[in-house]
PDB file of C-alpha atoms in Angstrom:
ATOM      1  CA  MET M   1       8.299  20.681   8.119  1.00  0.00           C
ATOM      2  CA  GLU M   2       6.926  16.864   9.725  1.00  0.00           C
ATOM      3  CA  LEU M   3       9.457  13.774   9.281  1.00  0.00           C
ATOM      4  CA  ILE M   4       7.357  11.680   6.705  1.00  0.00           C
ATOM      5  CA  SER M   5       8.460   7.360   6.687  1.00  0.00           C
ATOM      6  CA  ILE M   6       7.387   5.626   3.951  1.00  0.00           C
ATOM      7  CA  ILE M   7       8.549   1.894   4.619  1.00  0.00           C
ATOM      8  CA  VAL M   8       9.354  -0.841   1.306  1.00  0.00           C
ATOM      9  CA  PRO M   9       9.701  -4.424   1.679  1.00  0.00           C
ATOM     10  CA  VAL M  10      11.762  -5.712  -0.784  1.00  0.00           C
ATOM     11  CA  TYR M  11      12.838  -9.163  -2.016  1.00  0.00           C
ATOM     12  CA  ASN M  12      15.059  -9.844  -5.541  1.00  0.00           C
ATOM     13  CA  ARG M  13      13.852  -6.571  -7.288  1.00  0.00           C
ATOM     14  CA  GLU M  14      17.311  -5.423  -8.758  1.00  0.00           C
ATOM     15  CA  ASN M  15      15.397  -4.410 -12.002  1.00  0.00           C
ATOM     16  CA  VAL M  16      12.824  -2.309 -10.605  1.00  0.00           C
ATOM     17  CA  VAL M  17      13.857  -0.976  -7.110  1.00  0.00           C
ATOM     18  CA  VAL M  18      15.964   1.893  -8.681  1.00  0.00           C
ATOM     19  CA  SER M  19      12.997   3.440 -10.522  1.00  0.00           C
ATOM     20  CA  CYS M  20      10.919   2.899  -7.277  1.00  0.00           C
ATOM     21  CA  ALA M  21      13.364   4.177  -5.197  1.00  0.00           C
ATOM     22  CA  GLN M  22      14.510   7.818  -7.638  1.00  0.00           C
ATOM     23  CA  SER M  23      10.179   8.209  -8.226  1.00  0.00           C
ATOM     24  CA  LEU M  24      10.791   8.760  -3.764  1.00  0.00           C
ATOM     25  CA  LEU M  25      13.987  10.368  -3.637  1.00  0.00           C
ATOM     26  CA  ALA M  26      12.535  12.739  -6.767  1.00  0.00           C
ATOM     27  CA  GLN M  27       9.611  13.801  -4.124  1.00  0.00           C
ATOM     28  CA  THR M  28       8.734  17.446  -3.350  1.00  0.00           C
ATOM     29  CA  TYR M  29       7.973  16.619  -0.462  1.00  0.00           C
ATOM     30  CA  THR M  30      12.038  16.594   0.435  1.00  0.00           C
ATOM     31  CA  ASN M  31      12.190  15.621   4.618  1.00  0.00           C
ATOM     32  CA  LEU M  32      11.702  11.997   4.131  1.00  0.00           C
ATOM     33  CA  GLU M  33      13.052   8.972   5.777  1.00  0.00           C
ATOM     34  CA  ILE M  34      13.072   6.017   3.066  1.00  0.00           C
ATOM     35  CA  ILE M  35      12.793   2.913   4.560  1.00  0.00           C
ATOM     36  CA  PHE M  36      13.879  -0.166   2.670  1.00  0.00           C
ATOM     37  CA  SER M  37      13.375  -3.507   3.970  1.00  0.00           C
ATOM     38  CA  ASP M  38      15.439  -6.137   2.180  1.00  0.00           C
ATOM     39  CA  ASP M  39      13.742  -9.943   2.961  1.00  0.00           C
ATOM     40  CA  GLY M  40      16.668 -11.527   1.661  1.00  0.00           C
ATOM     41  CA  SER M  41      17.256 -10.281  -0.694  1.00  0.00           C
ATOM     42  CA  GLU M  42      20.124 -13.304  -3.775  1.00  0.00           C
ATOM     43  CA  ASP M  43      20.392 -10.833  -6.576  1.00  0.00           C
ATOM     44  CA  GLY M  44      21.913  -7.316  -6.773  1.00  0.00           C
ATOM     45  CA  THR M  45      18.895  -5.662  -5.044  1.00  0.00           C
ATOM     46  CA  LEU M  46      20.729  -4.901  -1.873  1.00  0.00           C
ATOM     47  CA  ASN M  47      24.027  -3.085  -4.106  1.00  0.00           C
ATOM     48  CA  LEU M  48      22.320  -1.210  -5.401  1.00  0.00           C
ATOM     49  CA  LEU M  49      19.967   0.027  -2.483  1.00  0.00           C
ATOM     50  CA  TYR M  50      23.348   0.462  -0.641  1.00  0.00           C
ATOM     51  CA  ASP M  51      24.074   2.528  -3.889  1.00  0.00           C
ATOM     52  CA  LEU M  52      21.185   4.954  -3.299  1.00  0.00           C
ATOM     53  CA  ALA M  53      22.335   5.043  -0.198  1.00  0.00           C
ATOM     54  CA  ARG M  54      25.638   6.333   0.297  1.00  0.00           C
ATOM     55  CA  GLN M  55      24.108   9.391  -2.808  1.00  0.00           C
ATOM     56  CA  ASP M  56      21.241  10.490  -0.329  1.00  0.00           C
ATOM     57  CA  GLU M  57      21.269  10.076   3.009  1.00  0.00           C
ATOM     58  CA  ARG M  58      17.603   9.599   3.744  1.00  0.00           C
ATOM     59  CA  ILE M  59      17.425   5.883   2.437  1.00  0.00           C
ATOM     60  CA  ARG M  60      18.240   4.004   5.493  1.00  0.00           C
ATOM     61  CA  ILE M  61      18.625  -0.018   4.871  1.00  0.00           C
ATOM     62  CA  ILE M  62      17.504  -2.521   7.260  1.00  0.00           C
ATOM     63  CA  GLU M  63      18.262  -6.983   6.335  1.00  0.00           C
ATOM     64  CA  ASN M  64      16.114  -9.349   7.534  1.00  0.00           C
ATOM     65  CA  GLN M  65      16.457 -12.964   6.625  1.00  0.00           C
ATOM     66  CA  HIS M  66      13.486 -14.462   4.275  1.00  0.00           C
ATOM     67  CA  GLY M  67      10.568 -13.819   5.842  1.00  0.00           C
ATOM     68  CA  GLY M  68       7.646 -11.790   3.696  1.00  0.00           C
ATOM     69  CA  PRO M  69       6.720  -8.860   2.675  1.00  0.00           C
ATOM     70  CA  SER M  70       4.605  -8.470   6.453  1.00  0.00           C
ATOM     71  CA  SER M  71       7.720  -9.427   8.231  1.00  0.00           C
ATOM     72  CA  ALA M  72       9.844  -6.666   5.847  1.00  0.00           C
ATOM     73  CA  ARG M  73       7.102  -4.809   6.677  1.00  0.00           C
ATOM     74  CA  ASN M  74       6.964  -4.963  10.264  1.00  0.00           C
ATOM     75  CA  ALA M  75      10.820  -5.180  11.296  1.00  0.00           C
ATOM     76  CA  ALA M  76      10.680  -1.181   9.582  1.00  0.00           C
ATOM     77  CA  LEU M  77       7.368  -0.122  11.265  1.00  0.00           C
ATOM     78  CA  VAL M  78       9.046  -1.046  14.477  1.00  0.00           C
ATOM     79  CA  THR M  79      12.062   1.129  13.509  1.00  0.00           C
ATOM     80  CA  ALA M  80      10.366   4.330  11.719  1.00  0.00           C
ATOM     81  CA  LYS M  81      10.621   8.146  12.797  1.00  0.00           C
ATOM     82  CA  GLY M  82       8.177  10.226  10.799  1.00  0.00           C
ATOM     83  CA  GLU M  83       5.068  12.315  12.545  1.00  0.00           C
ATOM     84  CA  TYR M  84       2.875  10.465   9.388  1.00  0.00           C
ATOM     85  CA  ILE M  85       3.699   7.118   7.760  1.00  0.00           C
ATOM     86  CA  GLY M  86       3.802   5.384   4.072  1.00  0.00           C
ATOM     87  CA  PHE M  87       4.598   2.086   2.423  1.00  0.00           C
ATOM     88  CA  LEU M  88       5.468   1.592  -1.589  1.00  0.00           C
ATOM     89  CA  ASP M  89       5.957  -1.744  -2.855  1.00  0.00           C
ATOM     90  CA  SER M  90       9.061  -1.907  -5.171  1.00  0.00           C
ATOM     91  CA  ASP M  91       7.662  -2.670  -8.430  1.00  0.00           C
ATOM     92  CA  ASP M  92       6.352   0.570  -8.380  1.00  0.00           C
ATOM     93  CA  MET M  93       6.295   4.414  -8.434  1.00  0.00           C
ATOM     94  CA  ILE M  94       4.711   7.725  -7.185  1.00  0.00           C
ATOM     95  CA  ALA M  95       4.357  10.843  -8.648  1.00  0.00           C
ATOM     96  CA  PRO M  96       6.763  13.708  -7.728  1.00  0.00           C
ATOM     97  CA  ASP M  97       3.946  16.026  -5.700  1.00  0.00           C
ATOM     98  CA  MET M  98       1.917  12.714  -4.590  1.00  0.00           C
ATOM     99  CA  ILE M  99       3.194  12.971  -0.363  1.00  0.00           C
ATOM    100  CA  GLU M 100       3.652  17.189  -0.312  1.00  0.00           C
ATOM    101  CA  ARG M 101      -0.563  16.483  -1.578  1.00  0.00           C
ATOM    102  CA  MET M 102      -1.258  13.665   0.828  1.00  0.00           C
ATOM    103  CA  HIS M 103       0.400  15.806   3.415  1.00  0.00           C
ATOM    104  CA  GLU M 104      -1.628  18.302   2.514  1.00  0.00           C
ATOM    105  CA  ASP M 105      -5.149  16.565   2.338  1.00  0.00           C
ATOM    106  CA  LEU M 106      -4.099  15.549   6.388  1.00  0.00           C
ATOM    107  CA  CYS M 107      -3.348  18.419   7.301  1.00  0.00           C
ATOM    108  CA  ARG M 108      -6.031  20.501   5.498  1.00  0.00           C
ATOM    109  CA  THR M 109      -8.294  17.861   6.896  1.00  0.00           C
ATOM    110  CA  ASP M 110      -7.542  16.408   9.929  1.00  0.00           C
ATOM    111  CA  ALA M 111      -8.396  13.205   9.252  1.00  0.00           C
ATOM    112  CA  ASP M 112      -6.634  10.422  10.337  1.00  0.00           C
ATOM    113  CA  LEU M 113      -5.913   8.846   6.793  1.00  0.00           C
ATOM    114  CA  ALA M 114      -4.964   9.602   3.668  1.00  0.00           C
ATOM    115  CA  CYS M 115      -5.762   7.321   0.558  1.00  0.00           C
ATOM    116  CA  CYS M 116      -5.067   8.379  -3.519  1.00  0.00           C
ATOM    117  CA  ARG M 117      -5.906   6.270  -6.851  1.00  0.00           C
ATOM    118  CA  PHE M 118      -3.664   4.292  -8.128  1.00  0.00           C
ATOM    119  CA  ARG M 119      -3.658   3.159 -11.613  1.00  0.00           C
ATOM    120  CA  ILE M 120      -2.230  -0.281 -12.827  1.00  0.00           C
ATOM    121  CA  GLU M 121      -0.106  -0.490 -14.988  1.00  0.00           C
ATOM    122  CA  SER M 122       2.854  -2.820 -16.680  1.00  0.00           C
ATOM    123  CA  ASN M 123       6.656  -2.817 -18.084  1.00  0.00           C
ATOM    124  CA  THR M 124       7.310   0.651 -17.717  1.00  0.00           C
ATOM    125  CA  LYS M 125       9.856   3.014 -16.178  1.00  0.00           C
ATOM    126  CA  LYS M 126       8.633   6.730 -17.977  1.00  0.00           C
ATOM    127  CA  PRO M 127       7.834   8.983 -15.137  1.00  0.00           C
ATOM    128  CA  PHE M 128       4.668   9.060 -13.559  1.00  0.00           C
ATOM    129  CA  GLU M 129       2.816  11.879 -13.583  1.00  0.00           C
ATOM    130  CA  THR M 130      -0.272  13.312 -11.400  1.00  0.00           C
ATOM    131  CA  GLU M 131      -4.087  13.323 -12.411  1.00  0.00           C
ATOM    132  CA  ASN M 132      -5.324  15.433 -10.612  1.00  0.00           C
ATOM    133  CA  GLY M 133      -9.039  15.153  -8.673  1.00  0.00           C
ATOM    134  CA  THR M 134     -10.371  16.471  -5.736  1.00  0.00           C
ATOM    135  CA  SER M 135     -11.174  15.417  -2.376  1.00  0.00           C
ATOM    136  CA  CYS M 136     -13.935  14.009   0.306  1.00  0.00           C
ATOM    137  CA  VAL M 137     -13.434  13.513   3.561  1.00  0.00           C
ATOM    138  CA  LEU M 138     -15.708  10.145   5.355  1.00  0.00           C
ATOM    139  CA  PRO M 139     -16.814   7.867   7.661  1.00  0.00           C
ATOM    140  CA  PRO M 140     -13.585   4.909   7.637  1.00  0.00           C
ATOM    141  CA  TRP M 141     -15.345   2.855   6.495  1.00  0.00           C
ATOM    142  CA  GLN M 142     -17.494   4.188   3.751  1.00  0.00           C
ATOM    143  CA  ALA M 143     -14.038   4.825   2.565  1.00  0.00           C
ATOM    144  CA  PHE M 144     -13.400   1.278   2.766  1.00  0.00           C
ATOM    145  CA  GLU M 145     -15.722   0.298   0.305  1.00  0.00           C
ATOM    146  CA  ARG M 146     -14.687   2.851  -2.093  1.00  0.00           C
ATOM    147  CA  MET M 147     -11.357   1.295  -1.699  1.00  0.00           C
ATOM    148  CA  LEU M 148     -12.537  -2.244  -2.493  1.00  0.00           C
ATOM    149  CA  PHE M 149     -13.359  -2.502  -6.274  1.00  0.00           C
ATOM    150  CA  LEU M 150     -11.637  -0.638  -9.316  1.00  0.00           C
ATOM    151  CA  GLU M 151     -13.804   2.105 -10.833  1.00  0.00           C
ATOM    152  CA  SER M 152     -12.153   1.466 -14.241  1.00  0.00           C
ATOM    153  CA  GLU M 153     -10.440  -1.697 -15.787  1.00  0.00           C
ATOM    154  CA  HIS M 154      -6.813   0.100 -14.451  1.00  0.00           C
ATOM    155  CA  ILE M 155      -8.037   2.716 -12.032  1.00  0.00           C
ATOM    156  CA  GLY M 156      -8.994   2.721  -8.239  1.00  0.00           C
ATOM    157  CA  TYR M 157      -8.290   3.734  -4.666  1.00  0.00           C
ATOM    158  CA  GLY M 158      -6.871   0.116  -3.661  1.00  0.00           C
ATOM    159  CA  VAL M 159      -6.768  -1.747   0.133  1.00  0.00           C
ATOM    160  CA  SER M 160      -2.706  -1.415  -0.692  1.00  0.00           C
ATOM    161  CA  PRO M 161      -1.046   0.503   1.803  1.00  0.00           C
ATOM    162  CA  GLY M 162       1.029   2.132  -0.732  1.00  0.00           C
ATOM    163  CA  THR M 163      -1.576   4.809  -1.659  1.00  0.00           C
ATOM    164  CA  LYS M 164      -2.159   5.882   1.992  1.00  0.00           C
ATOM    165  CA  LEU M 165      -0.359   7.804   4.543  1.00  0.00           C
ATOM    166  CA  CYS M 166      -1.401   7.643   8.178  1.00  0.00           C
ATOM    167  CA  ARG M 167      -0.729   9.843  11.146  1.00  0.00           C
ATOM    168  CA  ARG M 168       2.099   8.010  12.977  1.00  0.00           C
ATOM    169  CA  GLU M 169      -0.111   8.207  16.344  1.00  0.00           C
ATOM    170  CA  VAL M 170      -2.579   6.004  14.514  1.00  0.00           C
ATOM    171  CA  VAL M 171      -0.793   3.261  13.486  1.00  0.00           C
ATOM    172  CA  MET M 172       1.789   3.948  16.979  1.00  0.00           C
ATOM    173  CA  GLN M 173      -0.669   4.466  19.837  1.00  0.00           C
ATOM    174  CA  PRO M 174      -1.598   2.503  22.219  1.00  0.00           C
ATOM    175  CA  THR M 175       0.359  -0.007  20.895  1.00  0.00           C
ATOM    176  CA  THR M 176       1.905  -0.017  16.963  1.00  0.00           C
ATOM    177  CA  ILE M 177      -0.464  -1.947  14.315  1.00  0.00           C
ATOM    178  CA  LEU M 178       1.957  -5.180  12.553  1.00  0.00           C
ATOM    179  CA  PHE M 179       1.248  -6.822   9.380  1.00  0.00           C
ATOM    180  CA  ASN M 180       0.012 -10.576  10.365  1.00  0.00           C
ATOM    181  CA  GLU M 181       3.617 -12.638   9.212  1.00  0.00           C
ATOM    182  CA  ALA M 182       1.484 -15.754   8.738  1.00  0.00           C
ATOM    183  CA  ILE M 183      -0.158 -14.297   5.678  1.00  0.00           C
ATOM    184  CA  TRP M 184       0.803 -13.686   2.718  1.00  0.00           C
ATOM    185  CA  TYR M 185      -1.777 -12.681   0.526  1.00  0.00           C
ATOM    186  CA  GLY M 186      -4.130  -9.859   1.353  1.00  0.00           C
ATOM    187  CA  GLU M 187      -2.590  -9.035   4.511  1.00  0.00           C
ATOM    188  CA  ASP M 188      -2.518  -5.104   3.837  1.00  0.00           C
ATOM    189  CA  ALA M 189      -6.678  -5.465   3.317  1.00  0.00           C
ATOM    190  CA  MET M 190      -6.550  -7.005   7.005  1.00  0.00           C
ATOM    191  CA  TRP M 191      -3.571  -4.609   8.643  1.00  0.00           C
ATOM    192  CA  LEU M 192      -6.216  -1.687   6.622  1.00  0.00           C
ATOM    193  CA  SER M 193      -9.048  -2.285   8.579  1.00  0.00           C
ATOM    194  CA  LYS M 194      -7.498  -2.719  12.457  1.00  0.00           C
ATOM    195  CA  VAL M 195      -6.410   1.338  11.188  1.00  0.00           C
ATOM    196  CA  LEU M 196      -9.208   2.136  10.223  1.00  0.00           C
ATOM    197  CA  GLU M 197     -10.989   1.324  13.643  1.00  0.00           C
ATOM    198  CA  ARG M 198      -8.342   3.727  15.299  1.00  0.00           C
ATOM    199  CA  CYS M 199      -9.532   6.523  12.621  1.00  0.00           C
ATOM    200  CA  LYS M 200     -12.263   9.095  12.834  1.00  0.00           C
ATOM    201  CA  SER M 201     -12.095  10.243   9.338  1.00  0.00           C
ATOM    202  CA  VAL M 202     -10.532   9.149   5.768  1.00  0.00           C
ATOM    203  CA  VAL M 203      -9.188  12.057   2.900  1.00  0.00           C
ATOM    204  CA  LEU M 204      -9.957  10.328  -0.065  1.00  0.00           C
ATOM    205  CA  ASP M 205      -7.727  12.028  -2.822  1.00  0.00           C
ATOM    206  CA  SER M 206      -9.063  11.255  -6.389  1.00  0.00           C
ATOM    207  CA  SER M 207      -6.035  12.484  -7.705  1.00  0.00           C
ATOM    208  CA  VAL M 208      -4.264   9.311  -9.526  1.00  0.00           C
ATOM    209  CA  MET M 209      -0.633   9.692  -7.860  1.00  0.00           C
ATOM    210  CA  MET M 210       0.641   5.737  -7.364  1.00  0.00           C
ATOM    211  CA  ARG M 211       1.987   3.311 -10.456  1.00  0.00           C
ATOM    212  CA  TYR M 212       0.662  -0.191  -9.407  1.00  0.00           C
ATOM    213  CA  ASN M 213       3.193  -2.203 -11.746  1.00  0.00           C
ATOM    214  CA  ILE M 214       2.405  -5.796 -12.021  1.00  0.00           C
ATOM    215  CA  VAL M 215       4.606  -7.667 -14.302  1.00  0.00           C
ATOM    216  CA  CYS M 216       7.755  -8.884 -11.758  1.00  0.00           C
ATOM    217  CA  LYS M 217       7.696 -12.637 -12.434  1.00  0.00           C
ATOM    218  CA  ASN M 218       7.718 -13.491  -8.418  1.00  0.00           C
ATOM    219  CA  SER M 219       4.897 -11.059  -7.450  1.00  0.00           C
ATOM    220  CA  ILE M 220       2.969 -12.969  -5.138  1.00  0.00           C
ATOM    221  CA  CYS M 221      -0.836 -11.029  -6.723  1.00  0.00           C
ATOM    222  CA  LEU M 222       0.684 -13.154  -9.725  1.00  0.00           C
ATOM    223  CA  ASN M 223       0.689 -16.207  -7.704  1.00  0.00           C
ATOM    224  CA  THR M 224      -2.143 -16.089  -5.968  1.00  0.00           C
ATOM    225  CA  HIS M 225      -3.907 -19.430  -5.615  1.00  0.00           C
ATOM    226  CA  ALA M 226      -7.506 -18.871  -5.853  1.00  0.00           C
ATOM    227  CA  ALA M 227      -7.910 -20.582  -2.762  1.00  0.00           C
ATOM    228  CA  ARG M 228      -6.378 -18.043  -1.303  1.00  0.00           C
ATOM    229  CA  ARG M 229      -8.106 -15.002  -2.794  1.00  0.00           C
ATOM    230  CA  LEU M 230     -11.334 -16.706  -1.433  1.00  0.00           C
ATOM    231  CA  VAL M 231     -10.257 -16.395   1.824  1.00  0.00           C
ATOM    232  CA  CYS M 232      -9.447 -12.907   1.897  1.00  0.00           C
ATOM    233  CA  THR M 233     -12.803 -11.847  -0.307  1.00  0.00           C
ATOM    234  CA  LYS M 234     -14.775 -13.868   2.690  1.00  0.00           C
ATOM    235  CA  TRP M 235     -12.860 -12.066   5.408  1.00  0.00           C
ATOM    236  CA  LYS M 236     -14.031  -8.867   3.586  1.00  0.00           C
ATOM    237  CA  ILE M 237     -17.159 -10.086   3.490  1.00  0.00           C
ATOM    238  CA  LYS M 238     -17.631 -10.317   7.696  1.00  0.00           C
ATOM    239  CA  CYS M 239     -15.261  -6.945   7.310  1.00  0.00           C
ATOM    240  CA  LEU M 240     -18.052  -5.622   5.615  1.00  0.00           C
ATOM    241  CA  LYS M 241     -20.764  -6.823   7.856  1.00  0.00           C
ATOM    242  CA  GLU M 242     -19.353  -6.059  10.690  1.00  0.00           C
ATOM    243  CA  HIS M 243     -19.385  -2.515   9.978  1.00  0.00           C
ATOM    244  CA  GLY M 244     -22.693  -2.376   9.350  1.00  0.00           C
ATOM    245  CA  CYS M 245     -21.382  -1.410   5.194  1.00  0.00           C
ATOM    246  CA  SER M 246     -23.908  -0.963   2.255  1.00  0.00           C
ATOM    247  CA  GLU M 247     -25.977  -4.042   1.205  1.00  0.00           C
ATOM    248  CA  GLU M 248     -24.393  -3.332  -2.495  1.00  0.00           C
ATOM    249  CA  THR M 249     -21.191  -3.201  -1.066  1.00  0.00           C
ATOM    250  CA  ILE M 250     -21.630  -6.899  -0.126  1.00  0.00           C
ATOM    251  CA  HIS M 251     -23.832  -7.858  -3.188  1.00  0.00           C
ATOM    252  CA  LEU M 252     -20.371  -7.013  -4.979  1.00  0.00           C
ATOM    253  CA  MET M 253     -18.473  -8.732  -2.610  1.00  0.00           C
ATOM    254  CA  GLU M 254     -20.671 -12.264  -2.282  1.00  0.00           C
ATOM    255  CA  GLN M 255     -20.488 -11.917  -6.517  1.00  0.00           C
ATOM    256  CA  GLU M 256     -16.638 -12.392  -6.426  1.00  0.00           C
ATOM    257  CA  GLU M 257     -16.864 -15.501  -3.870  1.00  0.00           C
ATOM    258  CA  GLN M 258     -19.188 -17.487  -6.554  1.00  0.00           C
ATOM    259  CA  ALA M 259     -16.867 -16.358  -8.992  1.00  0.00           C
ATOM    260  CA  LEU M 260     -13.841 -17.727  -6.965  1.00  0.00           C
ATOM    261  CA  ILE M 261     -15.468 -20.758  -5.604  1.00  0.00           C
ATOM    262  CA  ILE M 262     -16.807 -21.320  -9.644  1.00  0.00           C
ATOM    263  CA  SER M 263     -13.231 -21.112 -10.603  1.00  0.00           C
ATOM    264  CA  LEU M 264     -12.009 -23.727  -7.649  1.00  0.00           C
ATOM    265  CA  LEU M 265     -14.061 -26.444  -8.800  1.00  0.00           C
ATOM    266  CA  LEU M 266     -13.544 -25.668 -12.489  1.00  0.00           C
ATOM    267  CA  GLY M 267      -9.967 -26.589 -11.233  1.00  0.00           C
ATOM    268  CA  LYS M 268      -8.528 -22.904 -12.334  1.00  0.00           C
TER     269      LYS M 268
END
């Protein structure tokens, strides 16, 4: 059984980090290296993590000065030992068979990156079960187009690394693809785009296997000004055009760009 590294950046998450950790420890795929990379938490997060680490040797903890999620991810990424690399945010949870199924997707299709769907929920800690779907293999940038938009009000693939599992050599060779530490919003899409440039193919699994929690008060997504979102959207449009993506997808992103510009002009 190949080793899989899962990296979790953490900052002041004492209210949710145990649920996140438990969803990882309960995975049916057991050969895991679970790296919690703490970004200078000032609450009880670290104490909880060390308690968990004493109970399960698969958990490893890295302590960092506060530098943002990209810095925390990078600190863990350069030390990861797994043949596959995945990520999870500390306020999210995954279904018990998610890692096993995504690993199987990669092995069965020989793709370089696997991606499942997530469900947006709020303020819940109930057990999360897989909603089964089917899988298909796509060229990297066709897959990227599918990741950009929610398919319904609360379900989609997303550009977050939390729904991805990638072969180590894609991320690490010839050099390690790091997250941009100067950016605190949209860094996940930028990191993913660099990974996709090295991929031959991507397997999309339509099973819903990750829960995206939107209620943490210090969530970056909930506290990001429209100007930053606009910069990210403009970058996505540029990226789509450079890689020959469909006019329909570009048009949808341009509509999002216009909505953000209007929001800024109205002072929202």
